[in-house]
Short mmCIF file of N, CA, C and O in Angstrom, two decimals:
data_model
loop_
_atom_site.label_atom_id
_atom_site.label_comp_id
_atom_site.label_asym_id
_atom_site.label_seq_id
_atom_site.Cartn_x
_atom_site.Cartn_y
_atom_site.Cartn_z
N MET A 27 -17.44 15.29 10.50
CA MET A 27 -16.75 14.11 10.95
C MET A 27 -15.57 13.85 10.03
O MET A 27 -15.71 13.86 8.81
N SER A 28 -14.39 13.61 10.57
CA SER A 28 -13.22 13.37 9.73
C SER A 28 -13.14 11.89 9.36
O SER A 28 -13.56 11.02 10.09
N GLU A 29 -12.61 11.66 8.17
CA GLU A 29 -12.47 10.30 7.66
C GLU A 29 -11.24 9.64 8.25
O GLU A 29 -10.18 10.23 8.32
N VAL A 30 -11.37 8.41 8.71
CA VAL A 30 -10.24 7.66 9.25
C VAL A 30 -9.71 6.76 8.15
O VAL A 30 -10.44 5.93 7.60
N ILE A 31 -8.44 6.93 7.80
CA ILE A 31 -7.81 6.12 6.77
C ILE A 31 -6.76 5.24 7.44
O ILE A 31 -5.81 5.75 8.02
N PRO A 32 -6.94 3.91 7.39
CA PRO A 32 -5.97 3.03 8.03
C PRO A 32 -4.61 3.10 7.35
O PRO A 32 -4.52 3.37 6.16
N ALA A 33 -3.57 2.85 8.12
CA ALA A 33 -2.22 2.86 7.58
C ALA A 33 -2.04 1.73 6.57
O ALA A 33 -2.62 0.65 6.72
N THR A 34 -1.26 1.99 5.54
CA THR A 34 -1.01 0.99 4.51
C THR A 34 -0.47 -0.30 5.10
O THR A 34 -0.87 -1.40 4.71
N ALA A 35 0.44 -0.19 6.05
CA ALA A 35 1.02 -1.39 6.66
C ALA A 35 -0.05 -2.23 7.36
O ALA A 35 -0.03 -3.46 7.28
N ALA A 36 -0.99 -1.58 8.01
CA ALA A 36 -2.06 -2.31 8.70
C ALA A 36 -2.94 -3.04 7.68
O ALA A 36 -3.34 -4.19 7.90
N ILE A 37 -3.21 -2.39 6.57
CA ILE A 37 -4.01 -3.02 5.52
C ILE A 37 -3.26 -4.21 4.93
O ILE A 37 -3.84 -5.27 4.68
N ALA A 38 -1.96 -4.07 4.74
CA ALA A 38 -1.16 -5.16 4.17
C ALA A 38 -1.01 -6.31 5.15
O ALA A 38 -0.99 -7.48 4.75
N ASP A 39 -0.91 -6.02 6.44
CA ASP A 39 -0.73 -7.08 7.44
C ASP A 39 -2.02 -7.85 7.73
O ASP A 39 -1.97 -9.02 8.09
N ALA A 40 -3.17 -7.23 7.56
CA ALA A 40 -4.44 -7.87 7.93
C ALA A 40 -4.65 -9.21 7.24
O ALA A 40 -4.95 -10.20 7.92
N PRO A 41 -4.51 -9.31 5.91
CA PRO A 41 -4.74 -10.62 5.28
C PRO A 41 -3.75 -11.69 5.77
O PRO A 41 -4.12 -12.85 5.92
N LEU A 42 -2.52 -11.28 6.02
CA LEU A 42 -1.53 -12.24 6.50
C LEU A 42 -1.92 -12.78 7.87
O LEU A 42 -1.83 -13.98 8.13
N ARG A 43 -2.39 -11.91 8.74
CA ARG A 43 -2.80 -12.33 10.08
C ARG A 43 -4.06 -13.21 10.04
O ARG A 43 -4.26 -14.05 10.90
N LEU A 44 -4.88 -13.00 9.01
CA LEU A 44 -6.10 -13.78 8.87
C LEU A 44 -5.89 -15.05 8.05
O LEU A 44 -6.81 -15.83 7.86
N GLY A 45 -4.66 -15.24 7.56
CA GLY A 45 -4.36 -16.43 6.76
C GLY A 45 -4.94 -16.39 5.37
O GLY A 45 -5.18 -17.43 4.76
N ILE A 46 -5.16 -15.19 4.85
CA ILE A 46 -5.73 -15.02 3.51
C ILE A 46 -4.60 -14.82 2.52
O ILE A 46 -3.66 -14.06 2.78
N ASP A 47 -4.68 -15.49 1.36
CA ASP A 47 -3.70 -15.30 0.30
C ASP A 47 -3.67 -13.85 -0.15
O ASP A 47 -4.73 -13.25 -0.39
N VAL A 48 -2.49 -13.28 -0.25
CA VAL A 48 -2.35 -11.92 -0.74
C VAL A 48 -1.92 -12.00 -2.20
O VAL A 48 -0.93 -12.65 -2.51
N ARG A 49 -2.68 -11.38 -3.06
CA ARG A 49 -2.40 -11.43 -4.49
C ARG A 49 -2.49 -10.02 -5.07
O ARG A 49 -3.19 -9.17 -4.53
N PRO A 50 -1.80 -9.79 -6.17
CA PRO A 50 -1.93 -8.48 -6.81
C PRO A 50 -3.35 -8.26 -7.33
O PRO A 50 -4.07 -9.23 -7.59
N GLY A 51 -3.72 -7.02 -7.47
CA GLY A 51 -5.04 -6.71 -8.00
C GLY A 51 -5.17 -7.16 -9.44
O GLY A 51 -4.18 -7.23 -10.17
N PRO A 52 -6.37 -7.50 -9.87
CA PRO A 52 -6.58 -7.96 -11.24
C PRO A 52 -6.32 -6.83 -12.25
O PRO A 52 -6.48 -5.65 -11.94
N VAL A 53 -5.93 -7.21 -13.44
CA VAL A 53 -5.65 -6.25 -14.49
C VAL A 53 -6.88 -5.39 -14.79
O VAL A 53 -6.76 -4.22 -15.12
N ALA A 54 -8.06 -5.96 -14.62
CA ALA A 54 -9.29 -5.24 -14.93
C ALA A 54 -9.70 -4.27 -13.81
O ALA A 54 -10.75 -3.63 -13.90
N LEU A 55 -8.90 -4.13 -12.77
CA LEU A 55 -9.22 -3.23 -11.66
C LEU A 55 -9.38 -1.81 -12.17
O LEU A 55 -8.54 -1.31 -12.92
N ARG A 56 -10.45 -1.17 -11.79
CA ARG A 56 -10.75 0.20 -12.23
C ARG A 56 -11.05 1.07 -11.01
O ARG A 56 -11.43 0.57 -9.96
N PRO A 57 -10.93 2.39 -11.16
CA PRO A 57 -11.23 3.29 -10.04
C PRO A 57 -12.68 3.16 -9.59
O PRO A 57 -13.58 2.90 -10.40
N ALA A 58 -12.92 3.34 -8.30
CA ALA A 58 -14.28 3.32 -7.76
C ALA A 58 -15.07 4.53 -8.25
O ALA A 58 -16.29 4.48 -8.39
N VAL A 59 -14.38 5.62 -8.51
CA VAL A 59 -15.01 6.84 -9.01
C VAL A 59 -14.64 6.96 -10.49
O VAL A 59 -13.46 7.13 -10.82
N PRO A 60 -15.62 6.82 -11.38
CA PRO A 60 -15.30 6.90 -12.82
C PRO A 60 -14.52 8.17 -13.15
O PRO A 60 -14.83 9.26 -12.67
N GLY A 61 -13.48 8.00 -13.93
CA GLY A 61 -12.66 9.13 -14.34
C GLY A 61 -11.55 9.49 -13.37
O GLY A 61 -10.71 10.33 -13.67
N ALA A 62 -11.53 8.86 -12.19
CA ALA A 62 -10.48 9.15 -11.22
C ALA A 62 -9.15 8.57 -11.71
O ALA A 62 -9.11 7.48 -12.26
N ALA A 63 -8.10 9.31 -11.53
CA ALA A 63 -6.77 8.86 -11.95
C ALA A 63 -6.02 8.25 -10.78
O ALA A 63 -6.20 8.65 -9.64
N PHE A 64 -5.22 7.26 -11.09
CA PHE A 64 -4.34 6.67 -10.08
C PHE A 64 -2.94 6.72 -10.67
O PHE A 64 -2.50 5.81 -11.36
N ALA A 65 -2.28 7.82 -10.46
CA ALA A 65 -0.94 8.01 -11.00
C ALA A 65 -0.21 9.01 -10.13
O ALA A 65 -0.82 9.85 -9.47
N GLY A 66 1.08 8.89 -10.11
CA GLY A 66 1.89 9.83 -9.37
C GLY A 66 3.32 9.33 -9.34
O GLY A 66 3.62 8.23 -9.80
N PRO A 67 4.20 10.13 -8.79
CA PRO A 67 5.60 9.71 -8.67
C PRO A 67 5.71 8.47 -7.79
O PRO A 67 5.08 8.39 -6.74
N ALA A 68 6.48 7.49 -8.24
CA ALA A 68 6.64 6.25 -7.49
C ALA A 68 7.58 6.45 -6.31
O ALA A 68 8.60 7.11 -6.41
N ARG A 69 7.22 5.87 -5.18
CA ARG A 69 8.06 5.81 -3.98
C ARG A 69 8.36 4.34 -3.74
O ARG A 69 7.68 3.65 -3.00
N PRO A 70 9.39 3.78 -4.41
CA PRO A 70 9.68 2.37 -4.25
C PRO A 70 10.32 2.06 -2.90
O PRO A 70 11.08 2.87 -2.36
N VAL A 71 9.99 0.90 -2.36
CA VAL A 71 10.57 0.47 -1.09
C VAL A 71 10.60 -1.06 -1.10
O VAL A 71 9.72 -1.70 -1.65
N THR A 72 11.65 -1.64 -0.52
CA THR A 72 11.75 -3.09 -0.41
C THR A 72 11.45 -3.49 1.02
O THR A 72 12.06 -2.98 1.96
N HIS A 73 10.49 -4.41 1.17
CA HIS A 73 10.12 -4.92 2.49
C HIS A 73 11.21 -5.89 2.93
O HIS A 73 11.42 -6.93 2.32
N LEU A 74 11.89 -5.55 4.00
CA LEU A 74 13.03 -6.34 4.46
C LEU A 74 12.71 -7.17 5.70
O LEU A 74 13.60 -7.54 6.44
N GLY A 75 11.44 -7.46 5.93
CA GLY A 75 11.04 -8.26 7.08
C GLY A 75 10.40 -7.43 8.19
O GLY A 75 9.74 -7.96 9.05
N SER A 76 10.62 -6.14 8.17
CA SER A 76 10.03 -5.25 9.15
C SER A 76 9.28 -4.15 8.40
O SER A 76 9.73 -3.72 7.34
N VAL A 77 8.17 -3.72 8.95
CA VAL A 77 7.41 -2.65 8.29
C VAL A 77 8.02 -1.28 8.53
O VAL A 77 7.58 -0.29 7.95
N ASP A 78 9.06 -1.20 9.36
CA ASP A 78 9.66 0.10 9.67
C ASP A 78 10.11 0.85 8.43
O ASP A 78 9.87 2.05 8.30
N VAL A 79 10.75 0.17 7.48
CA VAL A 79 11.23 0.84 6.27
C VAL A 79 10.05 1.34 5.44
O VAL A 79 10.12 2.39 4.81
N ILE A 80 8.94 0.60 5.47
CA ILE A 80 7.75 1.03 4.74
C ILE A 80 7.15 2.27 5.41
O ILE A 80 6.79 3.23 4.74
N LEU A 81 7.07 2.25 6.73
CA LEU A 81 6.54 3.41 7.45
C LEU A 81 7.41 4.64 7.24
O LEU A 81 6.89 5.76 7.11
N GLU A 82 8.74 4.46 7.19
CA GLU A 82 9.64 5.59 6.92
C GLU A 82 9.39 6.16 5.53
O GLU A 82 9.42 7.37 5.33
N THR A 83 9.15 5.27 4.57
CA THR A 83 8.88 5.72 3.20
C THR A 83 7.56 6.48 3.14
O THR A 83 7.45 7.50 2.46
N ILE A 84 6.55 6.00 3.87
CA ILE A 84 5.27 6.70 3.93
C ILE A 84 5.47 8.09 4.52
O ILE A 84 4.96 9.09 4.01
N ASP A 85 6.24 8.19 5.61
CA ASP A 85 6.49 9.48 6.25
C ASP A 85 7.23 10.44 5.31
O ASP A 85 7.00 11.65 5.36
N ALA A 86 8.11 9.90 4.45
CA ALA A 86 8.90 10.74 3.54
C ALA A 86 8.12 11.09 2.27
O ALA A 86 8.54 11.98 1.52
N ALA A 87 7.01 10.41 2.02
CA ALA A 87 6.25 10.63 0.79
C ALA A 87 5.52 11.96 0.82
O ALA A 87 5.18 12.48 1.87
N SER A 88 5.32 12.48 -0.35
CA SER A 88 4.55 13.72 -0.52
C SER A 88 3.14 13.37 -0.98
O SER A 88 2.91 12.29 -1.53
N PRO A 89 2.19 14.27 -0.78
CA PRO A 89 0.85 14.02 -1.30
C PRO A 89 0.91 13.71 -2.79
O PRO A 89 1.60 14.38 -3.54
N GLY A 90 0.22 12.65 -3.20
CA GLY A 90 0.20 12.26 -4.61
C GLY A 90 1.21 11.19 -4.97
O GLY A 90 1.14 10.61 -6.04
N ASP A 91 2.18 10.92 -4.10
CA ASP A 91 3.15 9.85 -4.35
C ASP A 91 2.45 8.50 -4.29
O ASP A 91 1.48 8.31 -3.56
N VAL A 92 2.96 7.53 -5.05
CA VAL A 92 2.42 6.17 -5.07
C VAL A 92 3.44 5.24 -4.45
O VAL A 92 4.57 5.13 -4.94
N LEU A 93 3.07 4.58 -3.37
CA LEU A 93 3.96 3.65 -2.69
C LEU A 93 4.00 2.33 -3.46
O LEU A 93 2.97 1.72 -3.71
N VAL A 94 5.21 1.92 -3.87
CA VAL A 94 5.40 0.67 -4.60
C VAL A 94 6.28 -0.22 -3.74
O VAL A 94 7.44 0.09 -3.53
N VAL A 95 5.71 -1.32 -3.23
CA VAL A 95 6.42 -2.18 -2.29
C VAL A 95 6.87 -3.46 -2.97
O VAL A 95 6.06 -4.18 -3.53
N ASP A 96 8.18 -3.74 -2.90
CA ASP A 96 8.74 -5.02 -3.33
C ASP A 96 8.71 -5.92 -2.11
O ASP A 96 9.47 -5.72 -1.18
N ASN A 97 7.79 -6.90 -2.13
CA ASN A 97 7.63 -7.78 -0.99
C ASN A 97 8.25 -9.16 -1.29
O ASN A 97 7.87 -10.15 -0.69
N GLY A 98 9.19 -9.19 -2.22
CA GLY A 98 9.88 -10.41 -2.54
C GLY A 98 9.01 -11.46 -3.23
O GLY A 98 9.22 -12.64 -3.07
N GLY A 99 8.04 -11.04 -4.00
CA GLY A 99 7.22 -11.97 -4.76
C GLY A 99 5.85 -12.10 -4.23
O GLY A 99 5.03 -12.83 -4.64
#
């Protein structure tokens, strides 16, 4: 059975649609798998009101890239 991974934009939109405050992860956040690394080349993108630019950045990203979204605060 293949694993279904939801799109980043869908994950980001869900709390907004549910009226949940979106906040950055806590500093103490650690990998679910001990010893797993979370690092890679940054793919910065600025959210300009539409997720299209984010989806384009995801499409242009390479495996291992880390999507960094400026959502205006």
